[in-house]
Amino acid sequence: MLAFQFVEWQRPGEIRDVPVPEPGAGEVLVKVGGAGACHSDLHLLELPAGSRSFAPPFTLGHENAGWVEKLGSGATGFAPGDAVIVYGPWGCGLCMNCRQGMENYCQTTGLPSPGGLGGTNGGMAEYLLVPSTRYLIPLGELDPREAAPLSDAGLTSYHAVKRSVHLLGPASTAVVIGAGGLGQMAIQVLKALSGATTVVAVDTSEDKLKIAKSMGADEALISGDGAVTRIKDMTKGQGAELVLDLVGIIPTLAMAAQVARVLGHLTVVGVGSAALPVNFSSPPHECAVASPFWGSIPELIDVIELAKAGKIRMLVEHFTLDEAANAYQLLHDGKIQGRAVITPHA
Ligand code: NAD
Ligand code: ZN
Ligand code: ZN
């Protein structure tokens, strides 16, 4: 079968011919409907050799959905043809965090090894081997080609917002820095979980800000000092209860620290790899800084429920496997409006 693979550090991915995997005991083979192209893949491909414990080659694609193709011996609960989304961070399944569905924080493996991101094959191929049916969530009527990004862009944003939802009452403000794939999801999740909060989207691109508005942002601001002034004005000088930095570079972290409020949450999701200076007065007093990674299995079930209820939707652009390299180039250049999704069986 054809697969779009990470073949060498600091080189774009390539199409290769690889064998169709055979599901072993407890495993399941999924016919891929859609595999989202996440900005984390670009960060990974740009790393110097030896920066991770794993090595290429492996198939990219950690935001996957499709249809059950074949169950390995002992794998139950699903039938061939079922539409499913795949939970991505695969842990040990046995430690306390995994047993609570938080395989993103597996205590045995440390960082889990998601298919497509951590050394094992992902979903940018005709078929994806999933280690256990506990990673499959039924999609019902949702189309896997549209739903795939919910497993990361959706889940990561949902988890990042949900942990702060107690701060987002009436007269509260939430700032979303970076209105790309994750940011557009975060805006909708904020509106779905706390209709009362004022959502401010910040981006460098006017196009992204227009989309952010159409997804429910109350205010859309070009990134920079003007945005800081406006957010301070809107919040009577106090700053925002929640600031999500979905970029993570020096200017966005600095902006986040300036617009967060005392007792607020400053949440860094973007893997821009810059550091946030911390001292007695910045970020503001008792503003909690967190760097969440992905989300839990129960949270993915919530995300699918929100999508079924029509409360969140991803703006998806489809590409064939042959076009995957082009999709990543467009993502790199800031030209993907929402999420690029590779559809191997289109
Ligand atoms: P994306 O490319 O779709 O979106 C990034 C957005 O940031 C774009 O709209 C871009 O215009 C905007 N941007 C760039 N520079 C900016 C600036 N200075 N100020 C404001 N906006 C700016 O990327 P994505 O797939 O949504 O991913 C976003 C980030 O989240 C990436 O760093 C990715 O690696 C990371 N990520 C983290 C997790 C996690 O678990 N923590 C999960 C998925 C993705
Ligand atoms: Zn990702
Ligand atoms: Zn575990």
mmCIF file of N, CA, C and O in Angstrom, residues 77 150 180 194 256 325 331:
data_model
loop_
_atom_site.group_PDB
_atom_site.id
_atom_site.type_symbol
_atom_site.label_atom_id
_atom_site.label_comp_id
_atom_site.label_asym_id
_atom_site.label_seq_id
_atom_site.Cartn_x
_atom_site.Cartn_y
_atom_site.Cartn_z
ATOM 1 N N GLY A 77 -16.121 -5.801 20.073
ATOM 2 C CA GLY A 77 -16.847 -4.540 20.309
ATOM 3 C C GLY A 77 -17.048 -3.718 19.060
ATOM 4 O O GLY A 77 -17.775 -2.718 19.092
ATOM 5 N N LEU A 150 -10.649 16.025 14.707
ATOM 6 C CA LEU A 150 -11.188 16.109 16.072
ATOM 7 C C LEU A 150 -10.309 15.341 17.050
ATOM 8 O O LEU A 150 -10.296 15.633 18.245
ATOM 9 N N GLY A 180 -5.275 28.952 13.956
ATOM 10 C CA GLY A 180 -5.152 27.929 12.918
ATOM 11 C C GLY A 180 -6.018 26.734 13.269
ATOM 12 O O GLY A 180 -7.091 26.883 13.859
ATOM 13 N N SER A 194 -18.593 27.496 27.633
ATOM 14 C CA SER A 194 -18.908 28.680 28.425
ATOM 15 C C SER A 194 -19.417 29.774 27.512
ATOM 16 O O SER A 194 -18.649 30.624 27.052
ATOM 17 N N ALA A 256 1.175 36.778 25.806
ATOM 18 C CA ALA A 256 0.335 36.001 26.730
ATOM 19 C C ALA A 256 0.556 36.473 28.163
ATOM 20 O O ALA A 256 -0.405 36.670 28.925
ATOM 21 N N ALA A 325 2.715 15.974 0.457
ATOM 22 C CA ALA A 325 3.873 16.874 0.592
ATOM 23 C C ALA A 325 3.442 18.320 0.335
ATOM 24 O O ALA A 325 3.857 19.250 1.045
ATOM 25 N N LEU A 331 0.743 24.236 4.641
ATOM 26 C CA LEU A 331 0.618 24.463 6.083
ATOM 27 C C LEU A 331 1.804 25.301 6.572
ATOM 28 O O LEU A 331 1.642 26.269 7.325
#
